Amino acid sequence: DTGVSQNPRHKITKRGQNVTFRCDPISEHNRLYWYRQTLGQGPEFLTYFQNEAQLEKSRLLSDRFSAERPKGSFSTLEIQRTEQGDSAMYLCASSLAQFGEAFFGQGTRLTVV
Amino acid sequence: QKEVEQNSGPLSVPEGAIASLNCTYSDRGSQSFFWYRQYSGKSPELIMSIYSNGDKEDGRFTAQLNKASQYVSLLIRDSQPSDSATYLCAVNNYGQNFVFGPGTRLSVLP
């Protein structure tokens, strides 16, 4: 078991471009979470999936953000028309059950210039 | 109103001392509680989980939960400089998402 894997680790993009991040959860985990973290803050919830179903999406998330988890395996998070305020660490986590422990990937650090 | 609160610190303790980190949460329906350690520039790493009132020990770490007071704590015994990091408290409500506190920065002085 290699743990949760996120790609890319770093992404620099120009304002207005679209970016897509990938997360591969621990293989038997049916729950997958996306969080965003800025310097000095705790992780902020974005969305989560149980298998392929997206069960909750943060009200703070604008329409520029979309996430998918086809076939209940890996997940992608897309940000359209990036803004400088999107610069952050994007974290993915997975868990086996609804109350179970969640394990994080290494994160993707996004810089919008 | 924040759902999970922590003192942001920094909390400084000498090497070998006990570090005590505290967390309060607002939702009485919260059912599972977690402590994560996060080094600068890295992702959070799970240290402890606790689900019922009382203490849970794992090596140098002890998590304490008091649901009546809506309070979770983490004790680190024999603190080492390598324990210097930000400690995040997380709460899982009703089996949905995890809500994180802002974290407490711990500095262990040699």
mmCIF file of C-alpha atoms in Angstrom:
data_model
loop_
_atom_site.group_PDB
_atom_site.id
_atom_site.type_symbol
_atom_site.label_atom_id
_atom_site.label_comp_id
_atom_site.label_asym_id
_atom_site.label_seq_id
_atom_site.Cartn_x
_atom_site.Cartn_y
_atom_site.Cartn_z
ATOM 1 C CA ASP A 1 0.000 0.000 0.000
ATOM 2 C CA THR A 2 1.624 3.204 -1.181
ATOM 3 C CA GLY A 3 -0.775 5.586 0.526
ATOM 4 C CA VAL A 4 -2.628 8.501 -1.038
ATOM 5 C CA SER A 5 -0.909 9.881 -4.123
ATOM 6 C CA GLN A 6 -1.402 13.343 -5.595
ATOM 7 C CA ASN A 7 -0.143 14.760 -8.873
ATOM 8 C CA PRO A 8 1.360 17.105 -9.707
ATOM 9 C CA ARG A 9 3.180 18.124 -6.533
ATOM 10 C CA HIS A 10 3.605 21.694 -7.750
ATOM 11 C CA LYS A 11 1.785 23.717 -10.370
ATOM 12 C CA ILE A 12 2.469 27.271 -11.506
ATOM 13 C CA THR A 13 -0.127 28.731 -13.832
ATOM 14 C CA LYS A 14 -1.081 32.073 -15.253
ATOM 15 C CA ARG A 15 -4.243 33.776 -14.127
ATOM 16 C CA GLY A 16 -7.177 32.728 -16.261
ATOM 17 C CA GLN A 17 -5.828 29.285 -17.142
ATOM 18 C CA ASN A 18 -7.505 26.025 -16.181
ATOM 19 C CA VAL A 19 -5.744 23.468 -14.003
ATOM 20 C CA THR A 20 -6.519 19.877 -13.076
ATOM 21 C CA PHE A 21 -5.193 17.878 -10.154
ATOM 22 C CA ARG A 22 -5.338 14.138 -9.632
ATOM 23 C CA CYS A 23 -5.673 12.084 -6.450
ATOM 24 C CA ASP A 24 -5.263 8.318 -6.147
ATOM 25 C CA PRO A 25 -6.627 7.164 -2.778
ATOM 26 C CA ILE A 26 -5.609 4.132 -0.749
ATOM 27 C CA SER A 27 -7.035 1.293 -2.803
ATOM 28 C CA GLU A 28 -9.711 -0.055 -0.452
ATOM 29 C CA HIS A 29 -10.892 3.361 0.756
ATOM 30 C CA ASN A 30 -14.354 4.337 -0.411
ATOM 31 C CA ARG A 31 -14.306 7.897 0.937
ATOM 32 C CA LEU A 32 -12.261 10.620 -0.770
ATOM 33 C CA TYR A 33 -11.976 14.220 0.395
ATOM 34 C CA TRP A 34 -10.570 17.407 -1.112
ATOM 35 C CA TYR A 35 -9.328 20.248 1.076
ATOM 36 C CA ARG A 36 -7.565 23.552 0.456
ATOM 37 C CA GLN A 37 -5.042 25.035 2.837
ATOM 38 C CA THR A 38 -3.448 28.467 2.888
ATOM 39 C CA LEU A 39 -0.523 29.566 5.031
ATOM 40 C CA GLY A 40 -1.289 29.642 8.732
ATOM 41 C CA GLN A 41 -4.757 28.153 8.347
ATOM 42 C CA GLY A 42 -6.213 24.708 8.895
ATOM 43 C CA PRO A 43 -7.411 22.681 5.913
ATOM 44 C CA GLU A 44 -10.682 24.005 4.485
ATOM 45 C CA PHE A 45 -13.212 21.473 3.221
ATOM 46 C CA LEU A 46 -14.037 21.556 -0.499
ATOM 47 C CA THR A 47 -15.902 18.356 -1.335
ATOM 48 C CA TYR A 48 -16.066 14.625 -0.657
ATOM 49 C CA PHE A 49 -17.083 11.420 -2.406
ATOM 50 C CA GLN A 50 -18.308 8.060 -1.272
ATOM 51 C CA ASN A 51 -17.369 5.724 -4.081
ATOM 52 C CA GLU A 52 -18.317 7.640 -7.247
ATOM 53 C CA ALA A 53 -21.038 9.764 -5.622
ATOM 54 C CA GLN A 54 -20.205 13.345 -4.693
ATOM 55 C CA LEU A 55 -22.038 13.680 -1.379
ATOM 56 C CA GLU A 56 -21.206 17.206 -0.319
ATOM 57 C CA LYS A 57 -19.719 20.343 -1.802
ATOM 58 C CA SER A 58 -18.723 23.346 0.276
ATOM 59 C CA ARG A 59 -20.896 26.417 -0.129
ATOM 60 C CA LEU A 60 -17.659 28.381 -0.273
ATOM 61 C CA LEU A 61 -16.722 26.629 -3.479
ATOM 62 C CA SER A 62 -17.375 28.712 -6.553
ATOM 63 C CA ASP A 63 -18.689 27.334 -9.829
ATOM 64 C CA ARG A 64 -15.145 27.467 -11.188
ATOM 65 C CA PHE A 65 -14.324 24.376 -9.123
ATOM 66 C CA SER A 66 -15.448 20.912 -10.130
ATOM 67 C CA ALA A 67 -14.490 17.459 -8.953
ATOM 68 C CA GLU A 68 -15.104 13.977 -10.259
ATOM 69 C CA ARG A 69 -14.447 10.447 -9.129
ATOM 70 C CA PRO A 70 -15.323 8.187 -12.050
ATOM 71 C CA LYS A 71 -15.706 4.513 -11.140
ATOM 72 C CA GLY A 72 -15.029 5.320 -7.512
ATOM 73 C CA SER A 73 -11.276 5.119 -7.869
ATOM 74 C CA PHE A 74 -9.065 8.169 -8.547
ATOM 75 C CA SER A 75 -10.452 11.688 -8.396
ATOM 76 C CA THR A 76 -9.744 14.898 -10.266
ATOM 77 C CA LEU A 77 -10.209 18.483 -9.126
ATOM 78 C CA GLU A 78 -10.435 21.119 -11.842
ATOM 79 C CA ILE A 79 -10.219 24.858 -11.360
ATOM 80 C CA GLN A 80 -11.333 26.941 -14.310
ATOM 81 C CA ARG A 81 -10.218 30.519 -14.989
ATOM 82 C CA THR A 82 -7.788 30.527 -12.085
ATOM 83 C CA GLU A 83 -7.422 33.624 -9.910
ATOM 84 C CA GLN A 84 -4.572 34.671 -7.645
ATOM 85 C CA GLY A 85 -6.751 33.869 -4.651
ATOM 86 C CA ASP A 86 -6.743 30.214 -5.725
ATOM 87 C CA SER A 87 -3.070 29.932 -4.780
ATOM 88 C CA ALA A 88 -2.949 27.356 -1.996
ATOM 89 C CA MET A 89 -2.068 23.781 -1.128
ATOM 90 C CA TYR A 90 -4.739 21.392 -2.382
ATOM 91 C CA LEU A 91 -4.970 18.295 -0.225
ATOM 92 C CA CYS A 92 -6.642 14.981 -0.900
ATOM 93 C CA ALA A 93 -7.463 12.451 1.810
ATOM 94 C CA SER A 94 -9.153 9.066 1.863
ATOM 95 C CA SER A 95 -10.798 6.926 4.518
ATOM 96 C CA LEU A 96 -12.231 3.438 4.707
ATOM 97 C CA ALA A 97 -15.479 4.313 6.450
ATOM 98 C CA GLN A 98 -17.567 7.317 7.304
ATOM 99 C CA PHE A 99 -16.137 7.698 10.809
ATOM 100 C CA GLY A 100 -12.764 6.231 10.018
ATOM 101 C CA GLU A 101 -9.354 7.795 10.024
ATOM 102 C CA ALA A 102 -8.489 9.901 6.999
ATOM 103 C CA PHE A 103 -5.020 9.837 5.471
ATOM 104 C CA PHE A 104 -3.659 12.662 3.378
ATOM 105 C CA GLY A 105 -1.610 12.706 0.218
ATOM 106 C CA GLN A 106 1.430 14.936 -0.217
ATOM 107 C CA GLY A 107 -0.685 17.763 -1.592
ATOM 108 C CA THR A 108 -0.488 19.869 -4.745
ATOM 109 C CA ARG A 109 0.848 23.365 -4.289
ATOM 110 C CA LEU A 110 -0.773 25.762 -6.757
ATOM 111 C CA THR A 111 0.689 29.162 -7.531
ATOM 112 C CA VAL A 112 -1.303 31.498 -9.772
ATOM 113 C CA VAL A 113 0.780 34.328 -11.247
ATOM 114 C CA GLN B 1 -18.634 31.051 14.533
ATOM 115 C CA LYS B 2 -15.762 28.612 14.163
ATOM 116 C CA GLU B 3 -16.666 24.977 14.675
ATOM 117 C CA VAL B 4 -13.271 23.813 15.921
ATOM 118 C CA GLU B 5 -11.069 26.132 17.923
ATOM 119 C CA GLN B 6 -7.431 25.873 18.926
ATOM 120 C CA ASN B 7 -4.945 28.288 20.417
ATOM 121 C CA SER B 8 -2.695 29.222 17.494
ATOM 122 C CA GLY B 9 0.393 29.456 19.700
ATOM 123 C CA PRO B 10 3.272 29.284 19.405
ATOM 124 C CA LEU B 11 3.488 26.979 22.387
ATOM 125 C CA SER B 12 7.075 26.637 23.527
ATOM 126 C CA VAL B 13 8.226 23.825 25.814
ATOM 127 C CA PRO B 14 11.721 22.666 26.785
ATOM 128 C CA GLU B 15 12.996 19.331 25.550
ATOM 129 C CA GLY B 16 11.833 16.485 27.786
ATOM 130 C CA ALA B 17 8.767 18.367 29.078
ATOM 131 C CA ILE B 18 5.093 17.560 28.516
ATOM 132 C CA ALA B 19 3.355 19.540 25.781
ATOM 133 C CA SER B 20 -0.377 20.011 26.218
ATOM 134 C CA LEU B 21 -2.482 20.954 23.198
ATOM 135 C CA ASN B 22 -6.155 21.796 23.486
ATOM 136 C CA CYS B 23 -9.142 21.883 21.159
ATOM 137 C CA THR B 24 -12.816 22.732 21.600
ATOM 138 C CA TYR B 25 -15.652 22.018 19.193
ATOM 139 C CA SER B 26 -19.139 23.416 18.866
ATOM 140 C CA ASP B 27 -21.266 20.550 17.496
ATOM 141 C CA ARG B 28 -22.501 18.225 20.258
ATOM 142 C CA GLY B 29 -23.255 15.600 17.609
ATOM 143 C CA SER B 30 -19.575 15.191 16.742
ATOM 144 C CA GLN B 31 -18.609 11.563 16.954
ATOM 145 C CA SER B 32 -14.977 11.105 16.029
ATOM 146 C CA PHE B 33 -11.927 13.172 16.812
ATOM 147 C CA PHE B 34 -8.433 13.262 15.389
ATOM 148 C CA TRP B 35 -5.053 14.864 15.900
ATOM 149 C CA TYR B 36 -2.741 15.517 12.967
ATOM 150 C CA ARG B 37 0.833 16.748 12.908
ATOM 151 C CA GLN B 38 1.938 19.006 10.074
ATOM 152 C CA TYR B 39 5.517 20.026 9.389
ATOM 153 C CA SER B 40 6.088 23.244 7.490
ATOM 154 C CA GLY B 41 5.405 22.764 3.778
ATOM 155 C CA LYS B 42 4.173 19.190 4.248
ATOM 156 C CA SER B 43 0.743 17.593 4.390
ATOM 157 C CA PRO B 44 -1.002 16.594 7.658
ATOM 158 C CA GLU B 45 0.005 13.271 9.195
ATOM 159 C CA LEU B 46 -2.445 11.382 11.425
ATOM 160 C CA ILE B 47 -1.208 10.909 14.995
ATOM 161 C CA MET B 48 -4.221 9.816 17.025
ATOM 162 C CA SER B 49 -7.917 9.120 16.741
ATOM 163 C CA ILE B 50 -10.356 8.969 19.649
ATOM 164 C CA TYR B 51 -14.023 8.070 19.636
ATOM 165 C CA SER B 52 -15.144 7.733 23.265
ATOM 166 C CA ASN B 53 -14.725 9.707 26.475
ATOM 167 C CA GLY B 54 -11.521 9.205 28.382
ATOM 168 C CA ASP B 55 -7.869 8.768 27.534
ATOM 169 C CA LYS B 56 -6.171 6.922 24.695
ATOM 170 C CA GLU B 57 -2.433 6.373 24.806
ATOM 171 C CA ASP B 58 -0.044 5.592 21.959
ATOM 172 C CA GLY B 59 3.628 5.771 22.812
ATOM 173 C CA ARG B 60 4.479 9.301 23.943
ATOM 174 C CA PHE B 61 1.067 10.602 22.857
ATOM 175 C CA THR B 62 -2.149 10.652 24.882
ATOM 176 C CA ALA B 63 -5.444 11.924 23.508
ATOM 177 C CA GLN B 64 -8.164 12.943 25.948
ATOM 178 C CA LEU B 65 -11.829 13.407 25.091
ATOM 179 C CA ASN B 66 -14.578 14.989 27.176
ATOM 180 C CA LYS B 67 -17.781 15.120 25.163
ATOM 181 C CA ALA B 68 -19.757 16.858 27.932
ATOM 182 C CA SER B 69 -17.306 19.752 27.844
ATOM 183 C CA GLN B 70 -16.789 19.443 24.052
ATOM 184 C CA TYR B 71 -13.080 19.313 24.611
ATOM 185 C CA VAL B 72 -10.230 17.272 23.133
ATOM 186 C CA SER B 73 -6.617 17.433 24.137
ATOM 187 C CA LEU B 74 -3.301 15.934 23.110
ATOM 188 C CA LEU B 75 -0.438 15.387 25.522
ATOM 189 C CA ILE B 76 3.070 14.777 24.244
ATOM 190 C CA ARG B 77 5.392 13.348 26.887
ATOM 191 C CA ASP B 78 9.181 13.674 26.757
ATOM 192 C CA SER B 79 8.902 16.285 24.002
ATOM 193 C CA GLN B 80 11.656 16.230 21.391
ATOM 194 C CA PRO B 81 12.812 18.964 18.994
ATOM 195 C CA SER B 82 11.472 16.738 16.190
ATOM 196 C CA ASP B 83 7.985 17.246 17.649
ATOM 197 C CA SER B 84 8.153 20.905 16.641
ATOM 198 C CA ALA B 85 5.296 21.270 14.157
ATOM 199 C CA THR B 86 1.727 22.492 13.837
ATOM 200 C CA TYR B 87 -0.857 20.218 15.459
ATOM 201 C CA LEU B 88 -4.290 20.144 13.878
ATOM 202 C CA CYS B 89 -7.439 19.017 15.664
ATOM 203 C CA ALA B 90 -10.138 17.548 13.415
ATOM 204 C CA VAL B 91 -13.723 16.544 14.114
ATOM 205 C CA ASN B 92 -15.980 14.334 12.036
ATOM 206 C CA ASN B 93 -19.645 15.269 12.325
ATOM 207 C CA TYR B 94 -22.355 12.731 11.511
ATOM 208 C CA GLY B 95 -20.021 10.752 9.284
ATOM 209 C CA GLN B 96 -19.686 13.576 6.805
ATOM 210 C CA ASN B 97 -16.619 15.702 6.243
ATOM 211 C CA PHE B 98 -13.794 16.443 8.649
ATOM 212 C CA VAL B 99 -13.698 19.944 10.138
ATOM 213 C CA PHE B 100 -10.260 21.191 11.099
ATOM 214 C CA GLY B 101 -9.150 23.754 13.607
ATOM 215 C CA PRO B 102 -6.562 26.388 12.683
ATOM 216 C CA GLY B 103 -3.767 24.416 14.355
ATOM 217 C CA THR B 104 -1.412 25.084 17.251
ATOM 218 C CA ARG B 105 2.240 25.674 16.485
ATOM 219 C CA LEU B 106 4.494 23.794 18.913
ATOM 220 C CA SER B 107 8.140 24.619 19.411
ATOM 221 C CA VAL B 108 10.308 22.246 21.479
ATOM 222 C CA LEU B 109 13.460 23.997 22.621
ATOM 223 C CA PRO B 110 16.686 21.948 22.947
#
